[in-house]
Coordinates of C-alpha atoms and ligand atoms in Angstrom, one line a residue:
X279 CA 156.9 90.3 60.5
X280 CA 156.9 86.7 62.0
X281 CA 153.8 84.4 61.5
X282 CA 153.0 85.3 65.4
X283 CA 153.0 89.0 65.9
X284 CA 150.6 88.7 62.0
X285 CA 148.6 87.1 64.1
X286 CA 148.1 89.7 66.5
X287 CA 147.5 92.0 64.4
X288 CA 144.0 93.4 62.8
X289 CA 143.6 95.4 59.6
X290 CA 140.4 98.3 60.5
X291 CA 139.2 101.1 58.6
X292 CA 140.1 104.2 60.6
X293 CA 139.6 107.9 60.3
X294 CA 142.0 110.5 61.8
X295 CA 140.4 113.8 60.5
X296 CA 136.6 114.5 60.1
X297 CA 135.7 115.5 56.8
X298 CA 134.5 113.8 53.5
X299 CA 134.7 110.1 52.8
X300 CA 138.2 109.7 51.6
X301 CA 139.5 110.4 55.6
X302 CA 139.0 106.3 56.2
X303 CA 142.0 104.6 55.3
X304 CA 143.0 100.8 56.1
X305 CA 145.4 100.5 58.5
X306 CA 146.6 97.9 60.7
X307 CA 146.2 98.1 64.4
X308 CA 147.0 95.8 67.4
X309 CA 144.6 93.5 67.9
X310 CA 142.4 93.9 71.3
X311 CA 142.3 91.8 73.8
X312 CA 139.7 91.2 76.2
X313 CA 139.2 92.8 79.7
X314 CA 137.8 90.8 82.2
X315 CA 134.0 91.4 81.5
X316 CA 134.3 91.6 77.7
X317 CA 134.0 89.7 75.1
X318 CA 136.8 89.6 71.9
X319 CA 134.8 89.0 68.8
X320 CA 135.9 88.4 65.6
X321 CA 134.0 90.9 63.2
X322 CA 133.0 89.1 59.9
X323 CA 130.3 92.0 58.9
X324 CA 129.3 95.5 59.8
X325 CA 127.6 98.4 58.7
X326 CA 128.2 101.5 57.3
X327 CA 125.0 103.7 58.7
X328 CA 123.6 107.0 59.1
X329 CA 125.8 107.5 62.5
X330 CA 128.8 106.7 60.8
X331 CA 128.4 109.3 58.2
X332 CA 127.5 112.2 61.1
X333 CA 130.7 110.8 63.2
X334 CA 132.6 111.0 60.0
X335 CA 131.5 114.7 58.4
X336 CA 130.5 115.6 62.0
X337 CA 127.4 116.6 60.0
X338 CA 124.6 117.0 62.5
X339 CA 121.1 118.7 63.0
X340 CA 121.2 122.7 63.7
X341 CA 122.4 123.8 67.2
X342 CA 124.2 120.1 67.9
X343 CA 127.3 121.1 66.8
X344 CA 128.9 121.7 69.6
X345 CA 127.7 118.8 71.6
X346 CA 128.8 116.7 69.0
X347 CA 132.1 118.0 68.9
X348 CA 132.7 117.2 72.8
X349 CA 130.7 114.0 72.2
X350 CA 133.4 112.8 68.9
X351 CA 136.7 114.7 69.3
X352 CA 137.0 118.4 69.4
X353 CA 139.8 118.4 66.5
X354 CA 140.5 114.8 65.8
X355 CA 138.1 111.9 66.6
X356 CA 138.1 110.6 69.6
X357 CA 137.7 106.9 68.2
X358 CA 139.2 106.7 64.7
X359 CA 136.9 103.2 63.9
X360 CA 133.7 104.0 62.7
X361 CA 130.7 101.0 63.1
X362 CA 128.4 100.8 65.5
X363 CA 127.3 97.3 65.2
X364 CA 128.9 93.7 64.2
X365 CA 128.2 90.5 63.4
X366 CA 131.0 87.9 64.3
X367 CA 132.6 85.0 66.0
X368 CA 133.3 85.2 70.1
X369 CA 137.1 84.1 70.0
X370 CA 138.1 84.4 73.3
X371 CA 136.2 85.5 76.7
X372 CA 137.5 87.8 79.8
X373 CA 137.8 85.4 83.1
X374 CA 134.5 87.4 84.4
X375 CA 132.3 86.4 81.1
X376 CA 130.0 83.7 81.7
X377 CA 126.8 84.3 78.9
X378 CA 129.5 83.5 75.8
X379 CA 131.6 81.3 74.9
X380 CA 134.7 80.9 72.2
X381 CA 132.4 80.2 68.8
X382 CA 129.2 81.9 69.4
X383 CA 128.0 83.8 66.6
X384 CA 126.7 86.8 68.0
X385 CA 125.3 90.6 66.6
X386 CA 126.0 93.1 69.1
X387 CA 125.4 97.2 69.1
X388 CA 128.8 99.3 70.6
X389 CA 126.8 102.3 70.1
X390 CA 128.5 105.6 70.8
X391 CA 132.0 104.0 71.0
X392 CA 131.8 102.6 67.6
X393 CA 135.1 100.1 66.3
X394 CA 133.2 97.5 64.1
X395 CA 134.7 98.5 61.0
X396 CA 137.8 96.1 62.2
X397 CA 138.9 92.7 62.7
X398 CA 138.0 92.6 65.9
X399 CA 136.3 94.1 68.8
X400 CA 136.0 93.9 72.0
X401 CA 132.1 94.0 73.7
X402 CA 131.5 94.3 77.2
X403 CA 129.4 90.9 78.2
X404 CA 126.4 93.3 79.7
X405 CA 126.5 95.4 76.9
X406 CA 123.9 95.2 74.0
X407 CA 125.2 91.4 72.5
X408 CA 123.5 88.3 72.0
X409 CA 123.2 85.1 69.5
X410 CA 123.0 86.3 66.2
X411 CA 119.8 84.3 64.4
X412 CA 120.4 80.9 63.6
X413 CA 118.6 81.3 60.4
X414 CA 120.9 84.4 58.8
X415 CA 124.2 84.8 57.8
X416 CA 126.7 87.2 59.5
X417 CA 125.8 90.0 56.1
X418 CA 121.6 89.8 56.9
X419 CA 122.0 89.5 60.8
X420 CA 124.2 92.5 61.7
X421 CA 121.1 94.7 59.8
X422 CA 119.0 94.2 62.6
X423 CA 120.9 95.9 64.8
X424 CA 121.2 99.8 64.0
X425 CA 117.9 100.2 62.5
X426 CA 116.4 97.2 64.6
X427 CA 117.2 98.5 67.6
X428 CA 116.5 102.7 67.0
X429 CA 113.0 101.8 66.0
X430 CA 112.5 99.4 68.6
X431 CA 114.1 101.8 71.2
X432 CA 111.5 104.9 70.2
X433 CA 108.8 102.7 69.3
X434 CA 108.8 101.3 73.0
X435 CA 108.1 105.2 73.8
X436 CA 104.8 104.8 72.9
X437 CA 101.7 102.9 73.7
X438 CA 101.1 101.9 70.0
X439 CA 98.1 99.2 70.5
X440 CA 97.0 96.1 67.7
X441 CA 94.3 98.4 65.5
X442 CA 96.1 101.5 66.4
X443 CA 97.6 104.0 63.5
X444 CA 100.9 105.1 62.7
X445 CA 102.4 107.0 60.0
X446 CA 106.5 106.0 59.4
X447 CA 108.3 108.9 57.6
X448 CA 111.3 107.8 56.0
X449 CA 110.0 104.5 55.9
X450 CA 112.6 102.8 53.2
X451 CA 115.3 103.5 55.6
X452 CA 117.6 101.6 58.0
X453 CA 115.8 103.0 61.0
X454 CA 111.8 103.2 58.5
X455 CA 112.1 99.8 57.3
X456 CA 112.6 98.2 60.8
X457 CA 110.3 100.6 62.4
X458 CA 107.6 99.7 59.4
X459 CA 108.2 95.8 60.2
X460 CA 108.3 96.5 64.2
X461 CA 104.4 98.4 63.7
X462 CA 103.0 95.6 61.5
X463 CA 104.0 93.0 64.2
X464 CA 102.6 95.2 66.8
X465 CA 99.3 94.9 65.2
X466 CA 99.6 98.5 64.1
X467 CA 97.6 100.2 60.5
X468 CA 101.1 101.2 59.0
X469 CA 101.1 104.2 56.4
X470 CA 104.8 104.1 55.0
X471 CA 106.3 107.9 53.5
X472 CA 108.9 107.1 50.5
X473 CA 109.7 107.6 47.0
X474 CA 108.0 105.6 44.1
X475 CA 111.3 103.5 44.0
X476 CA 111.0 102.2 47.4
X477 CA 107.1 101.7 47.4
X478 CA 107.4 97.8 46.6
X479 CA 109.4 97.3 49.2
X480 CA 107.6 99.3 51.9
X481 CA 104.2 97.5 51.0
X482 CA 106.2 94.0 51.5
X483 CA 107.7 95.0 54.7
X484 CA 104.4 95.2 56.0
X485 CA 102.8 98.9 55.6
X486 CA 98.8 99.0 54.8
X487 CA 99.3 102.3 52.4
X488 CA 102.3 104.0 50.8
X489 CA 102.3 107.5 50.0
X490 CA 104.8 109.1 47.5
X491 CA 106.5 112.2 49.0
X492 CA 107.1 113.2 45.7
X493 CA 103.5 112.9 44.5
X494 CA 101.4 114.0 48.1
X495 CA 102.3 115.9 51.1
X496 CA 101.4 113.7 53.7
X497 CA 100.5 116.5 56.1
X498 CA 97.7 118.1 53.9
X499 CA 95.8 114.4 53.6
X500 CA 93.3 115.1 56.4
X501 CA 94.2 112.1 57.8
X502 CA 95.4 111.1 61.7
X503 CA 97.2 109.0 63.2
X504 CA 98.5 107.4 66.9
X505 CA 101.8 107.8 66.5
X506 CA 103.8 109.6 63.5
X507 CA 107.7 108.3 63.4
X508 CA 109.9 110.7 62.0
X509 CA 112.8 109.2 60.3
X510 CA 113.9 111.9 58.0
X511 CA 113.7 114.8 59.7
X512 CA 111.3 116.9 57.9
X513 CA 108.2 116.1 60.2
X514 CA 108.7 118.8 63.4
X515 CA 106.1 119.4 66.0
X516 CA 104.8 122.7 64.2
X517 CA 104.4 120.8 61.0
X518 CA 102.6 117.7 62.5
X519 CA 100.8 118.2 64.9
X520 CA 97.6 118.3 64.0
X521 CA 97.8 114.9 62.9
X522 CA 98.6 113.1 65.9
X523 CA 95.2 111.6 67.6
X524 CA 94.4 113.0 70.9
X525 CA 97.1 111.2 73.5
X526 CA 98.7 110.1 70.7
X527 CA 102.5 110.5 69.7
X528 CA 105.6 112.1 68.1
X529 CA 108.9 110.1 67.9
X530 CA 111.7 112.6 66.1
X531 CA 114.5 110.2 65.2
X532 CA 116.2 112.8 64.2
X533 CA 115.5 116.0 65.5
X534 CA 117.7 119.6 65.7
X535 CA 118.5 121.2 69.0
X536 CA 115.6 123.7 69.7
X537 CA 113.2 120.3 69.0
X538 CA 115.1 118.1 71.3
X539 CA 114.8 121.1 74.1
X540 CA 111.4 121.6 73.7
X541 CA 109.7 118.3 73.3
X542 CA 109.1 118.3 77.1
X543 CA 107.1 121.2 77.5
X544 CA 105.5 120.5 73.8
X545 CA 104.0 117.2 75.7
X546 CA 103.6 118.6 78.8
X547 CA 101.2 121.8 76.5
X548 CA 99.3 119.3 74.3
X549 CA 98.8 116.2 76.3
X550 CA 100.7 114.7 72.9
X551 CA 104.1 112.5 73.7
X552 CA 107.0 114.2 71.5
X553 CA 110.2 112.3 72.2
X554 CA 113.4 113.0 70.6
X555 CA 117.2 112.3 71.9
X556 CA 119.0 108.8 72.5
X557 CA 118.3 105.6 72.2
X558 CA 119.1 103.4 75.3
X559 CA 120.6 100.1 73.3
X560 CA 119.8 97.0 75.2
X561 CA 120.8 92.9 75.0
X562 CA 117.0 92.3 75.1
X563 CA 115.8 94.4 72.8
X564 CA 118.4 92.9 70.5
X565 CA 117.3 89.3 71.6
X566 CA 113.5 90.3 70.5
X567 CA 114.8 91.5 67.4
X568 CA 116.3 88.0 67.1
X569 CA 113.3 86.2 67.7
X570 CA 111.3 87.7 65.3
X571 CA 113.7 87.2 62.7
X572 CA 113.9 83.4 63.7
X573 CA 110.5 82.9 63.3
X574 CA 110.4 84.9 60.0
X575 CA 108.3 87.9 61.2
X576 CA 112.0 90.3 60.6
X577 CA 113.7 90.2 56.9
X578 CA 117.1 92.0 56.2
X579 CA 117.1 94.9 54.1
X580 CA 120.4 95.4 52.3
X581 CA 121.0 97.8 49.6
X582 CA 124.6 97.2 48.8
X583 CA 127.6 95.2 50.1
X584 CA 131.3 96.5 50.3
X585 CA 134.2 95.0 51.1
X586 CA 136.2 96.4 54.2
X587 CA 139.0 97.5 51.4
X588 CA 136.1 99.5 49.8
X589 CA 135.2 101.1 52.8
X590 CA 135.4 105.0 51.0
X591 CA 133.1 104.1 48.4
X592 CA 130.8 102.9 50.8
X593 CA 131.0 106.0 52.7
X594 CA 130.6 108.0 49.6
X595 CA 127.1 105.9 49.4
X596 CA 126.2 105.9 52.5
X597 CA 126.4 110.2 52.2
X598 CA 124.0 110.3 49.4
X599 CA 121.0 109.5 51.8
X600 CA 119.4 107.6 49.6
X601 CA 120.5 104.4 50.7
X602 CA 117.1 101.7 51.3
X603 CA 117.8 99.8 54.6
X604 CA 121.5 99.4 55.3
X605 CA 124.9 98.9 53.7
X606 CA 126.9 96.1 54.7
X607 CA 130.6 96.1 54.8
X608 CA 132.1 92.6 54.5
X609 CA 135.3 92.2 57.0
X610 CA 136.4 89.1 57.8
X611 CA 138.1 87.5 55.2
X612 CA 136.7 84.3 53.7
X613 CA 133.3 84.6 54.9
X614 CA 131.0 83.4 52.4
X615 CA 129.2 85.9 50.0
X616 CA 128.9 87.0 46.1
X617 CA 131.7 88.5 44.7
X618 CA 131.5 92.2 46.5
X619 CA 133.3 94.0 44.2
X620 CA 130.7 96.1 43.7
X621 CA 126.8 95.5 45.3
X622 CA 124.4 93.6 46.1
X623 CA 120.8 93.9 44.3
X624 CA 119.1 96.6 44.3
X625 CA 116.5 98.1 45.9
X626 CA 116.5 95.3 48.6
X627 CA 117.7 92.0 49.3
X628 CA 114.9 90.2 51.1
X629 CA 116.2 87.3 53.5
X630 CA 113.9 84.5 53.6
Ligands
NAP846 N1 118.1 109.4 67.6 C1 118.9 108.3 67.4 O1 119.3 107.7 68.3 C2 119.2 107.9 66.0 C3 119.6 106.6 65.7 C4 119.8 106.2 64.4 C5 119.6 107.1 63.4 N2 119.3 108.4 63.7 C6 119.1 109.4 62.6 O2 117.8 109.1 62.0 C7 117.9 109.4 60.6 C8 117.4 108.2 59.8 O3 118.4 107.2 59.9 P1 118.5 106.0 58.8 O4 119.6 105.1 59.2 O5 117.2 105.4 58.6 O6 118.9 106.8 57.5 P2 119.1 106.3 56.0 O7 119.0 104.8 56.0 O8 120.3 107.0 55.5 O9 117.8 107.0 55.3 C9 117.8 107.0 53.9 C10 116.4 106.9 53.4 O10 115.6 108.1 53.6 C11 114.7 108.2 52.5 N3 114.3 109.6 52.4 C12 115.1 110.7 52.0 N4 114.4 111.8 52.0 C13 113.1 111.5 52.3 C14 111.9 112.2 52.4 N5 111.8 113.5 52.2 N6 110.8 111.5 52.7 C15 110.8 110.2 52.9 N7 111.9 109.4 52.8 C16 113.1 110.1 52.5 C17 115.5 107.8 51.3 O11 114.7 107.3 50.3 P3 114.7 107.9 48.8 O12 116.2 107.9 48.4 O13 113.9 107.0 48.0 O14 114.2 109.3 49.0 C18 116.4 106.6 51.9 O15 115.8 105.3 51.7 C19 119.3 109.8 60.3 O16 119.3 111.2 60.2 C20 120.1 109.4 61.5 O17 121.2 110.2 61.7 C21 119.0 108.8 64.9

């Protein structure tokens, strides 16, 4: 292979067959290049998340099964690169693009199409991209993005005021640390749900109490609150509702099928707001998440760094649900970073 077609070509981590983690292999595919509203980035981080590990194992709440199969290939995947957000370099714009430019560094959320676990990717200029915070590397920016934007997304369903409660299950997280950090800026009283291990860093992100799921049953507490956050998936209507205030809220993350289909007529029935399903991802959405990270009111939570040619073992991780905040796989080769053959400190790396 000449020096020219190397150049046109990108190494990803693909998946051909769902199934355990050691269906992503490296491979090298063409690289992209951009339509005439998109934007060709060059991927320098990623994560491996939550979504990635459903897509992957096809893995999903009771009854979604079926949906998910139409939704992410019937017997193969329909798109063999897992990753639903990046962090990168623009290097080159469609003739239509006229928000970027060649050398912005941007963080940008592909969502259900996934393919940031690759050199490059191609973003569509109205999709959900924008500057990537001046003051964070590519590794801390691109964790704002899944989490970031989930909690923000669900969060925005509900009329959470300064002074008001809310309780965030799962709260150590990708999706519970950002939702924790989005209710404290809110002006919210944040009660945070995780182990002991985690309880440090739930307290610093900005929750008023912890309680140990291991140690007290948050339900049997007596206590109530605005709006309860369910992150893990444990926290139905049945279970919870007597502890949502009058008017207040239920936002199920992660809900099965029967919860999602009933959540209307559950609101409708108790004058409570239980919300369950998608997450719309938008540019300004990720732009807020931005500026609060700017100013210092967002930190990055990172458990563990990979490199792309690690990619299984991050996986592997990734499937134990116990990760805290987000795994990071490094991709572009020579960005800065400690040696990753192996991870990052744990429980959390804080950014500043
Ligand atoms: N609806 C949507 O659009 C949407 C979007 C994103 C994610 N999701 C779903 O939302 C869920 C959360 O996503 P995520 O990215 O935050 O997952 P994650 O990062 O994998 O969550 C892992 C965390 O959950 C904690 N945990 C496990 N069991 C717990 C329990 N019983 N009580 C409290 N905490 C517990 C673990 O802490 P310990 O190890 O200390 O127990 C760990 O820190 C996933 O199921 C994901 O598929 C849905």
């Amino acid at each position: 292979m000449n020096q020219s077609e190397k150049k046109n070509i990108m190494k990803v981590a693909a998946y051909r067959h769902f199934g355990s983690p050691e269906v992503v292999s490296l491979v090298e595919l063409p690289k992209p290049s951009p339509g005439r509203d998109h934007v060709l980035v060059k991927v320098h981080a990623s994560t491996v998340s939550a979504a990635d590990y459903r897509a992957r194992s096809r893995n999903v709440p009771k009854g979604l099964g079926i949906l998910a199969a139409f939704g992410l290939g019937i017997f193969r995947p329909h798109n063999p690169i897992l990753g639903m957000d990046v962090a990168g370099v623009v290097e080159a714009v469609g003739a239509n693009v006229t928000t970027f430019k060649p050398g912005d560094e941007v963080i940008a959320m592909l969502g259900a199409k996934f393919g940031g676990h690759a050199g490059y990717v191609c973003v569509p200029q109205k999709g959900a991209i924008t500057v990537k915070p001046r003051n964070m590397s590519f590794e801390e920016a691109v964790t704002l993005v899944f989490g970031g934007l989930t909690a923000l997304g669900f969060l925005n369903r509900a009329a959470l005021k300064p002074g008001g409660t809310i309780l965030v299950n799962g709260a150590s997280g990708a999706v519970g640390t950002a939702a924790t950090q989005l209710a404290q800026h809110m002006g919210a009283h944040v009660t945070g749900v995780c182990s002991s291990a985690n309880r440090e860093l739930v307290s610093s992100l900005g929750a008023d109490r912890v309680i140990d799921y291991a140690e007290q049953d948050f339900t049997t507490e007596g206590r109530t609150y605005d709006v309860i956050i369910d992150c893990v998936g444990n926290a139905p209507f049945e279970r919870v509702e007597a502890l949502i205030n009058p008017g207040g809220t239920l936002l199920l993350v992660i809900a099965d099928l029967k919860e999602i289909v009933r959540a209307a007529g559950r609101s409708r029935k108790s004058g409570k707001l239980v919300t369950a399903g998608n997450i719309k991802y938008t540019a300004e959405d990720l732009a807020f998440l931005v500026s609060l990270a700017e100013s210092g009111r967002y930190k990055a939570v990172t458990d563990r760094t990979y490199r792309l040619s690690d990619i299984v073992e991050a996986h592997r991780y990734v499937e134990t649900g116990r990760k805290t905040g987000n795994v990071v796989v490094q991709i572009a080769a020579g960005s800065p970073g400690p040696d990753l053959a192996t991870v990052s400190a744990h429980p959390y790396t804080p950014s500043p």
